[in-house]
Short mmCIF file of C-alpha atoms in Angstrom, two decimals:
data_model
loop_
_atom_site.label_atom_id
_atom_site.label_comp_id
_atom_site.label_asym_id
_atom_site.label_seq_id
_atom_site.Cartn_x
_atom_site.Cartn_y
_atom_site.Cartn_z
CA MET A 13 132.43 82.39 75.54
CA THR A 14 132.59 85.24 73.05
CA GLY A 15 130.91 88.57 73.76
CA SER A 16 128.27 89.92 71.40
CA ASN A 17 129.68 93.43 71.13
CA LYS A 18 132.38 94.51 68.74
CA HIS A 19 133.88 97.06 71.16
CA MET A 20 135.09 96.73 74.73
CA LEU A 21 133.61 98.70 77.61
CA VAL A 22 135.00 100.27 80.76
CA PRO A 23 132.86 101.57 83.65
CA GLN A 24 133.64 105.02 85.02
CA LEU A 25 134.27 103.68 88.53
CA ARG A 26 136.11 100.47 89.31
CA PHE A 27 137.20 98.99 92.63
CA PRO A 28 140.98 99.25 93.17
CA GLU A 29 141.63 95.51 92.94
CA PHE A 30 140.06 95.40 89.47
CA ARG A 31 141.51 98.53 87.89
CA ASN A 32 144.15 96.51 86.08
CA ALA A 33 141.77 93.70 85.21
CA GLU A 34 140.48 93.08 81.72
CA GLU A 35 137.86 95.30 80.11
CA TRP A 36 134.16 94.61 80.00
CA THR A 37 132.14 93.44 77.04
CA THR A 38 128.51 92.50 76.38
CA TYR A 39 126.85 89.13 76.05
CA ASN A 40 123.34 88.32 74.94
CA LEU A 41 121.13 87.30 77.85
CA GLY A 42 120.67 83.99 76.03
CA GLN A 43 124.41 83.33 76.38
CA LEU A 44 124.12 83.72 80.14
CA SER A 45 120.81 81.98 80.84
CA LYS A 46 118.20 79.59 79.53
CA ILE A 47 114.41 79.80 79.37
CA VAL A 48 112.61 77.89 82.13
CA THR A 49 109.77 75.72 80.81
CA GLU A 50 109.09 73.35 83.74
CA ARG A 51 105.46 73.48 84.90
CA VAL A 52 103.99 72.80 88.33
CA GLY A 53 101.85 69.87 87.27
CA ASP A 54 100.49 67.97 90.27
CA ASP A 55 103.23 69.10 92.67
CA ASP A 56 102.69 71.49 95.57
CA CYS A 57 104.13 74.99 95.36
CA ILE A 58 103.49 78.58 96.39
CA PRO A 59 101.93 80.74 93.63
CA TYR A 60 103.58 84.13 93.27
CA THR A 61 102.79 87.43 91.65
CA ILE A 62 104.90 90.53 91.18
CA THR A 63 104.95 94.12 92.39
CA SER A 64 106.84 96.44 90.08
CA GLY A 65 109.85 97.95 91.82
CA VAL A 66 109.50 95.53 94.75
CA GLY A 67 109.81 92.01 93.36
CA LEU A 68 108.09 88.66 93.61
CA ILE A 69 105.49 88.32 96.37
CA SER A 70 103.25 85.37 97.16
CA GLN A 71 99.67 85.79 96.00
CA GLN A 72 98.53 85.20 99.56
CA GLU A 73 100.67 88.06 100.90
CA LYS A 74 99.78 90.55 98.17
CA LEU A 75 96.13 89.70 97.51
CA GLY A 76 95.11 88.08 100.78
CA ARG A 77 94.24 84.89 98.91
CA THR A 78 95.49 82.51 96.26
CA ILE A 79 94.00 83.12 92.81
CA ALA A 80 95.77 80.37 90.88
CA GLY A 81 92.90 77.89 91.07
CA ASN A 82 92.93 75.09 88.50
CA SER A 83 95.47 76.96 86.36
CA LEU A 84 98.21 76.38 88.97
CA LYS A 85 99.30 73.19 87.22
CA ASN A 86 100.30 75.28 84.20
CA TYR A 87 102.30 77.82 86.22
CA ILE A 88 106.05 78.03 85.56
CA LEU A 89 108.09 76.45 88.35
CA LEU A 90 110.84 78.62 89.85
CA GLN A 91 114.07 77.73 91.58
CA HIS A 92 116.24 79.92 93.82
CA ASN A 93 117.90 82.68 91.71
CA ASP A 94 115.59 82.20 88.71
CA PHE A 95 114.33 85.37 87.05
CA ALA A 96 110.70 86.11 86.16
CA TYR A 97 109.85 88.66 83.46
CA ASN A 98 106.36 90.07 83.92
CA LYS A 99 104.94 91.30 80.60
CA SER A 100 102.68 93.93 82.14
CA ALA A 101 103.46 97.59 81.52
CA THR A 102 103.77 99.93 84.50
CA LYS A 103 104.65 103.61 84.71
CA ALA A 104 108.15 102.93 86.03
CA TYR A 105 108.72 99.90 83.81
CA PRO A 106 106.69 100.38 80.60
CA GLN A 107 108.40 97.40 78.95
CA GLY A 108 107.71 95.11 81.89
CA TYR A 109 109.53 94.22 85.10
CA ILE A 110 112.09 91.48 85.78
CA ALA A 111 112.52 90.13 89.31
CA CYS A 112 114.85 87.55 90.82
CA TYR A 113 113.32 84.83 92.98
CA GLN A 114 115.43 84.81 96.14
CA GLY A 115 113.40 82.31 98.14
CA HIS A 116 114.14 78.61 98.57
CA GLU A 117 110.59 77.21 98.63
CA ARG A 118 108.97 75.77 95.54
CA ALA A 119 107.40 78.75 93.80
CA ALA A 120 105.58 79.37 90.55
CA VAL A 121 104.24 82.23 88.43
CA PRO A 122 101.46 82.37 85.80
CA ASN A 123 102.64 81.18 82.40
CA SER A 124 100.22 83.60 80.69
CA ILE A 125 102.13 86.80 81.49
CA PHE A 126 105.57 85.59 82.60
CA THR A 127 108.70 84.41 80.85
CA CYS A 128 111.23 82.89 83.22
CA PHE A 129 114.92 82.21 82.78
CA ARG A 130 117.72 80.62 84.80
CA PRO A 131 121.18 82.23 84.88
CA ALA A 132 124.34 80.19 84.39
CA LEU A 133 125.98 80.62 87.80
CA ASN A 134 129.45 79.93 86.40
CA LEU A 135 129.10 83.01 84.17
CA VAL A 136 127.00 85.59 85.99
CA ILE A 137 126.15 86.47 89.60
CA PRO A 138 122.31 86.67 89.94
CA ALA A 139 122.46 89.73 92.24
CA PHE A 140 124.66 91.51 89.69
CA LEU A 141 122.20 90.74 86.91
CA ASP A 142 119.29 91.77 89.12
CA ASN A 143 120.71 95.28 89.54
CA LEU A 144 120.90 95.71 85.77
CA PHE A 145 117.22 94.84 85.49
CA ILE A 146 116.34 97.17 88.37
CA ALA A 147 118.06 99.89 86.32
CA ASN A 148 115.74 98.84 83.45
CA LEU A 149 118.44 97.74 81.01
CA HIS A 150 115.96 95.31 79.46
CA GLY A 151 113.35 98.05 79.02
CA LYS A 152 115.75 100.29 77.13
CA TRP A 153 116.53 97.37 74.81
CA LEU A 154 112.94 96.16 74.37
CA LYS A 155 111.16 99.52 73.97
CA ASN A 156 111.31 99.35 70.17
CA ARG A 157 110.62 95.63 70.10
CA VAL A 158 107.33 95.31 72.01
CA ALA A 159 103.74 96.34 71.44
CA VAL A 160 100.88 96.59 73.91
CA GLY A 161 98.70 93.53 73.52
CA ALA A 162 94.97 93.51 73.05
CA ARG A 163 94.29 92.09 76.50
CA ALA A 164 92.82 94.39 79.13
CA ASN A 165 95.65 93.78 81.59
CA GLY A 166 98.07 95.59 79.30
CA ALA A 167 100.22 92.52 78.63
CA LEU A 168 103.03 93.13 76.19
CA GLN A 169 103.66 91.18 73.03
CA ILE A 170 107.29 90.16 73.38
CA ASN A 171 109.16 87.41 71.60
CA ASN A 172 111.40 85.34 73.85
CA ASP A 173 114.13 85.60 71.22
CA ASP A 174 114.13 89.39 71.64
CA LEU A 175 114.30 89.01 75.42
CA MET A 176 117.24 86.64 75.11
CA LYS A 177 119.06 89.18 72.93
CA VAL A 178 119.16 91.81 75.70
CA PRO A 179 122.84 92.86 75.84
CA VAL A 180 124.33 92.30 79.28
CA PRO A 181 127.62 94.02 80.22
CA LEU A 182 130.10 91.84 82.10
CA PRO A 183 133.72 92.04 83.17
CA THR A 184 135.88 89.62 81.21
CA GLY A 185 138.73 87.37 82.24
CA SER A 186 139.42 85.25 85.29
CA GLN A 187 138.25 87.91 87.77
CA SER A 188 134.84 88.41 86.17
CA LEU A 189 132.80 86.69 88.90
CA SER A 190 134.83 88.34 91.66
CA GLU A 191 134.20 91.82 90.25
CA GLN A 192 130.51 91.07 89.69
CA LYS A 193 130.21 89.94 93.32
CA LYS A 194 132.01 93.03 94.60
CA ILE A 195 129.59 95.30 92.73
CA ALA A 196 126.55 93.29 93.83
CA ASP A 197 127.69 93.31 97.48
CA CYS A 198 128.27 97.08 97.38
CA LEU A 199 124.81 97.75 95.98
CA SER A 200 123.27 95.24 98.38
CA SER A 201 124.71 97.12 101.36
CA LEU A 202 123.07 100.28 100.02
CA ASP A 203 119.80 98.39 99.63
CA ASP A 204 120.02 97.32 103.28
CA LEU A 205 120.52 100.94 104.30
CA LEU A 206 117.60 102.01 102.12
CA THR A 207 115.40 99.33 103.67
CA ALA A 208 116.27 100.57 107.16
CA GLU A 209 115.46 104.17 106.21
CA VAL A 210 112.16 103.10 104.60
CA GLN A 211 111.25 101.34 107.84
CA LYS A 212 112.04 104.52 109.80
CA LEU A 213 109.77 106.49 107.47
CA ASP A 214 106.97 103.94 107.78
CA THR A 215 107.32 104.02 111.58
CA LEU A 216 107.01 107.81 111.64
CA LYS A 217 103.92 107.71 109.42
CA LYS A 218 102.28 105.01 111.53
CA TYR A 219 103.09 106.91 114.70
CA LYS A 220 101.44 110.03 113.32
CA GLN A 221 98.37 108.08 112.24
CA GLY A 222 98.06 106.55 115.69
CA LEU A 223 98.52 109.91 117.39
CA MET A 224 95.86 111.51 115.18
CA GLN A 225 93.38 108.84 116.20
CA GLN A 226 94.05 109.78 119.82
CA LEU A 227 94.07 113.58 119.40
CA PHE A 228 90.78 113.74 117.44
CA PRO A 229 87.48 112.39 118.80
CA ARG A 230 86.10 109.21 117.30
CA GLU A 231 83.18 109.55 114.93
CA GLY A 232 80.11 110.40 117.00
CA GLU A 233 82.14 111.39 120.07
CA SER A 234 83.03 114.93 121.15
CA VAL A 235 86.06 114.41 123.41
CA PRO A 236 89.38 112.97 122.21
CA ARG A 237 90.98 110.04 124.03
CA LEU A 238 94.22 111.98 124.44
CA ARG A 239 94.18 115.62 125.49
CA PHE A 240 96.98 117.98 126.46
CA PRO A 241 96.94 118.76 130.23
CA GLU A 242 96.06 122.42 129.78
CA PHE A 243 92.86 121.52 127.89
CA GLN A 244 91.53 118.60 129.93
CA SER A 245 88.92 120.81 131.62
CA GLU A 246 87.84 122.63 128.46
CA GLY A 247 84.79 120.48 127.84
CA GLU A 248 83.47 118.96 124.64
CA TRP A 249 84.40 119.82 121.08
CA VAL A 250 81.79 121.40 118.80
CA TYR A 251 80.18 119.67 115.83
CA GLU A 252 79.36 121.79 112.76
CA LYS A 253 79.37 121.44 109.01
CA ILE A 254 82.75 121.97 107.37
CA GLY A 255 81.20 124.79 105.37
CA ASP A 256 80.31 126.67 108.57
CA CYS A 257 84.03 126.94 109.32
CA LEU A 258 84.91 128.26 105.86
CA GLU A 259 85.16 131.84 104.74
CA LYS A 260 85.47 130.92 101.07
CA VAL A 261 85.35 127.90 98.76
CA ILE A 262 86.89 128.25 95.30
CA ASP A 263 85.68 125.44 93.04
CA TYR A 264 87.67 124.58 89.92
CA ARG A 265 86.19 121.15 89.30
CA GLY A 266 84.87 121.91 85.81
CA LYS A 267 86.42 121.48 82.40
CA ALA A 268 90.16 121.18 81.91
CA PRO A 269 92.04 124.47 81.50
CA PRO A 270 93.65 125.27 78.14
CA LYS A 271 97.25 124.00 78.32
CA ALA A 272 100.29 125.86 77.02
CA GLU A 273 103.99 125.08 76.56
CA SER A 274 104.91 127.74 79.11
CA GLY A 275 103.34 130.50 81.18
CA VAL A 276 101.75 130.15 84.62
CA GLN A 277 102.25 126.76 86.23
CA LEU A 278 99.11 124.70 86.85
CA ILE A 279 98.36 122.84 90.04
CA THR A 280 96.15 119.88 89.11
CA ALA A 281 94.76 117.03 91.19
CA LYS A 282 97.78 114.88 90.39
CA ASN A 283 100.05 117.49 92.04
CA VAL A 284 98.12 117.32 95.32
CA ARG A 285 99.33 114.40 97.41
CA PHE A 286 98.34 113.21 100.87
CA GLY A 287 99.58 116.17 102.89
CA TRP A 288 102.02 117.71 100.42
CA LEU A 289 102.42 119.14 96.93
CA ASP A 290 104.36 117.29 94.24
CA MET A 291 105.44 119.85 91.68
CA SER A 292 107.38 117.39 89.52
CA CYS A 293 104.42 117.16 87.10
CA ASN A 294 104.67 120.43 85.21
CA GLU A 295 101.76 121.76 83.17
CA TYR A 296 101.11 125.37 82.21
CA ILE A 297 98.39 127.79 81.24
CA SER A 298 99.08 130.81 79.05
CA ALA A 299 99.76 134.00 81.02
CA ASP A 300 97.13 135.69 78.82
CA GLU A 301 94.52 133.11 79.92
CA TYR A 302 95.33 133.35 83.63
CA GLU A 303 92.94 136.15 84.65
CA SER A 304 89.93 134.72 82.81
CA TRP A 305 90.57 131.16 83.98
CA MET A 306 91.02 132.19 87.61
CA SER A 307 87.95 134.43 87.62
CA LYS A 308 86.28 132.35 90.35
CA GLY A 309 88.96 133.41 92.79
CA ILE A 310 92.69 133.29 93.33
CA PRO A 311 93.99 131.17 96.23
CA ARG A 312 96.37 132.70 98.71
CA VAL A 313 98.97 131.45 101.15
CA GLY A 314 97.33 129.40 103.90
CA ASP A 315 94.48 128.12 101.72
CA ILE A 316 93.92 124.37 101.62
CA LEU A 317 93.78 122.47 98.32
CA PHE A 318 91.43 119.47 98.39
CA THR A 319 91.05 116.94 95.57
CA THR A 320 87.48 115.90 94.85
CA GLU A 321 88.27 113.09 92.41
CA ALA A 322 91.13 111.04 90.95
CA PRO A 323 92.57 111.06 93.55
CA LEU A 324 89.83 111.59 96.12
CA GLY A 325 90.58 113.26 99.43
CA ASN A 326 94.16 114.42 99.02
CA VAL A 327 95.09 117.61 100.83
CA ALA A 328 97.92 120.15 100.57
CA PHE A 329 98.56 123.80 101.32
CA PHE A 330 98.70 126.36 98.52
CA PRO A 331 102.39 127.25 97.87
CA CYS A 332 103.98 130.07 99.85
CA THR A 333 105.78 131.54 96.85
CA GLY A 334 105.15 131.82 93.13
CA LYS A 335 102.16 132.33 90.87
CA PHE A 336 99.95 129.33 90.13
CA ALA A 337 96.69 128.50 88.39
CA LEU A 338 94.39 125.69 89.50
CA GLY A 339 93.27 122.82 87.30
CA GLN A 340 90.16 120.71 87.52
CA ARG A 341 89.14 118.36 90.36
CA ILE A 342 90.42 120.73 93.06
CA ILE A 343 88.56 122.95 95.50
CA THR A 344 90.27 125.59 97.62
CA LEU A 345 89.25 126.00 101.25
CA ARG A 346 89.78 129.23 103.19
CA THR A 347 88.87 128.97 106.86
CA LYS A 348 87.37 131.56 109.19
CA PRO A 349 90.55 132.24 111.21
CA LYS A 350 88.75 133.15 114.45
CA LYS A 351 86.75 129.94 114.32
CA CYS A 352 88.95 127.32 112.71
CA LEU A 353 92.66 127.39 111.93
CA ALA A 354 93.65 126.26 108.45
CA GLU A 355 96.44 124.14 109.95
CA PHE A 356 93.91 122.34 112.16
CA LEU A 357 91.42 121.66 109.36
CA PHE A 358 94.31 120.46 107.19
CA GLN A 359 95.26 117.83 109.79
CA ALA A 360 91.63 116.92 110.47
CA LEU A 361 91.05 116.14 106.79
CA LEU A 362 93.95 113.68 106.90
CA THR A 363 92.56 111.66 109.82
CA PRO A 364 91.38 108.10 109.08
CA ASP A 365 87.85 108.89 110.30
CA MET A 366 87.48 111.92 108.03
CA GLN A 367 88.91 110.03 105.05
CA LYS A 368 86.37 107.25 105.65
CA LYS A 369 83.59 109.83 105.81
CA ILE A 370 84.71 111.46 102.56
CA ASP A 371 84.85 108.07 100.85
CA PHE A 372 81.42 107.08 102.20
CA HIS A 373 79.78 110.20 100.73
CA SER A 374 81.52 109.91 97.36
CA THR A 375 79.89 108.56 94.22
CA GLY A 376 81.05 106.85 91.04
CA SER A 377 82.25 103.37 90.16
CA THR A 378 85.36 103.83 88.02
CA ALA A 379 86.66 106.98 89.72
CA LYS A 380 84.97 107.94 92.98
CA GLY A 381 84.38 111.64 93.57
CA ILE A 382 82.61 114.01 95.93
CA LYS A 383 80.73 117.16 94.99
CA SER A 384 81.79 120.34 96.77
CA LYS A 385 78.25 120.96 98.07
CA VAL A 386 78.29 117.48 99.62
CA PHE A 387 81.77 117.96 101.05
CA VAL A 388 81.03 121.27 102.80
CA ASN A 389 77.97 119.69 104.45
CA LEU A 390 80.00 116.93 106.11
CA SER A 391 80.07 117.15 109.90
CA PHE A 392 83.28 118.35 111.49
CA CYS A 393 84.34 118.46 115.15
CA TYR A 394 86.68 121.09 116.53
CA PRO A 395 87.78 122.65 119.87
CA LYS A 396 88.71 126.20 120.81
CA ILE A 397 91.42 127.98 118.81
CA SER A 398 94.13 127.50 121.47
CA GLU A 399 93.67 123.72 121.46
CA GLN A 400 93.48 123.65 117.67
CA GLN A 401 96.82 125.44 117.54
CA LYS A 402 98.47 123.00 119.95
CA ILE A 403 97.26 119.96 118.01
CA ALA A 404 98.29 121.50 114.69
CA GLU A 405 101.77 122.36 116.02
CA VAL A 406 102.40 118.84 117.31
CA LEU A 407 101.24 117.15 114.10
CA SER A 408 103.04 119.70 111.95
CA SER A 409 106.30 118.96 113.77
CA LEU A 410 105.79 115.29 112.95
CA ASP A 411 105.19 116.25 109.33
CA ASN A 412 108.56 118.00 109.37
CA PHE A 413 110.24 114.84 110.69
CA ILE A 414 108.50 112.79 107.99
CA ALA A 415 109.53 115.25 105.28
CA ALA A 416 113.15 115.20 106.49
CA GLN A 417 113.18 111.40 106.49
CA SER A 418 111.66 111.35 102.99
CA GLN A 419 114.37 113.71 101.78
CA LYS A 420 117.05 111.52 103.37
CA LEU A 421 115.57 108.54 101.55
CA ASP A 422 115.56 110.42 98.25
CA VAL A 423 119.22 111.36 98.74
CA LEU A 424 120.12 107.70 99.30
CA LYS A 425 118.12 106.60 96.26
CA ASN A 426 119.84 109.20 94.10
CA HIS A 427 123.21 108.16 95.52
CA LYS A 428 122.55 104.54 94.57
CA LYS A 429 121.35 105.56 91.12
CA GLY A 430 124.47 107.66 90.56
CA LEU A 431 126.71 104.89 91.87
CA MET A 432 125.12 102.35 89.54
CA GLN A 433 125.70 104.66 86.60
CA GLN A 434 129.40 104.68 87.47
CA LEU A 435 129.80 100.99 88.39
CA PHE A 436 128.26 99.84 85.11
CA PRO A 437 129.26 100.94 81.61
CA VAL A 438 127.07 103.61 80.02
CA PHE A 439 123.84 101.98 78.83
CA ASP A 440 123.92 103.85 75.51
CA GLU A 441 127.27 102.22 74.77
CA ILE A 442 125.94 98.82 75.81
CA LEU A 443 122.92 99.13 73.52
CA ALA A 444 124.83 100.59 70.57
#
């Protein structure tokens, strides 16, 4: 088989046993695989869908039901190690996502938004190919060859011929499959480690959620199910409106602020996550506009940022350092420190019961939102300051564990990304 590229390629990092092996070259995907056209017909099979960045998942598992209906007979039938290209754009994969079917049961995907192909196992290791698609090699190739279709689901118009022309880098010579397998096994071991760390993170988050449900009273009750020994004789918690515990509410839910290329960084609703600030989305307001825009009030350290819409109910603390302006769909909450600690209210707003209450009192069909005057009138239950502080300290320590685990996960993800960049030839050279 002859490669499609005129020049040879060499990855930056190669395992010792392959350093003297032949160079790499590129092949069209069509040289390494064939389009799958077999349909389900009257046979039994499990209908699948896809989750970008995760892979193929049965419709029952993802949606809680099977949606194939009468169209199942037209679904494309998959075998073990077949690939399914979903022609729906996502943020991470704007040119669509390709997943490898690793199951052994009869499976199928909708023919309307999928193109499927079967790799030639004597030429390419499926797990090796899968890692190239995870790195979005196909997207970089297809980005100038697709257009968003007219359908509401955002399906992409992509010709199968263009898909089959995706250049795939492979080692050449008699050791090609051995080197592919070595790379795939190395990355698979990292994936196993990542999976274990994700499970640890999920366990920590679930533990905190369960603990919160014990440390805060149920809706309509005034005593929590779990109470620290020193507070067991303190009596019932007090119900009041959230607004009665606030010294100040700064409401910036109106029109969007005037954006600038640089200046004072904006904190918008998309920066406020569920318990933390994500400052990776950078927008700015002119320094000259800052005073007039922030005329309603300037937040200070310890204030709580609460999103009223898109997303609804996210909470974070105002940053400890730096100068920031606030965008729309955010209100700032400043508590009365002798009545309610900011750290306690922060945790209370994250509880499942409070989130349900916020959602129940929201309005809107497309994007649900809550008005600040409705929010501050929601009922809120709290104990004495000393018990508030104890609860906040315990939950905050868990937040620190969760943050540390998240950082560990990010380090591993970046390590894998960097390793992939070295184990494969540079994509720009592949696509040249």
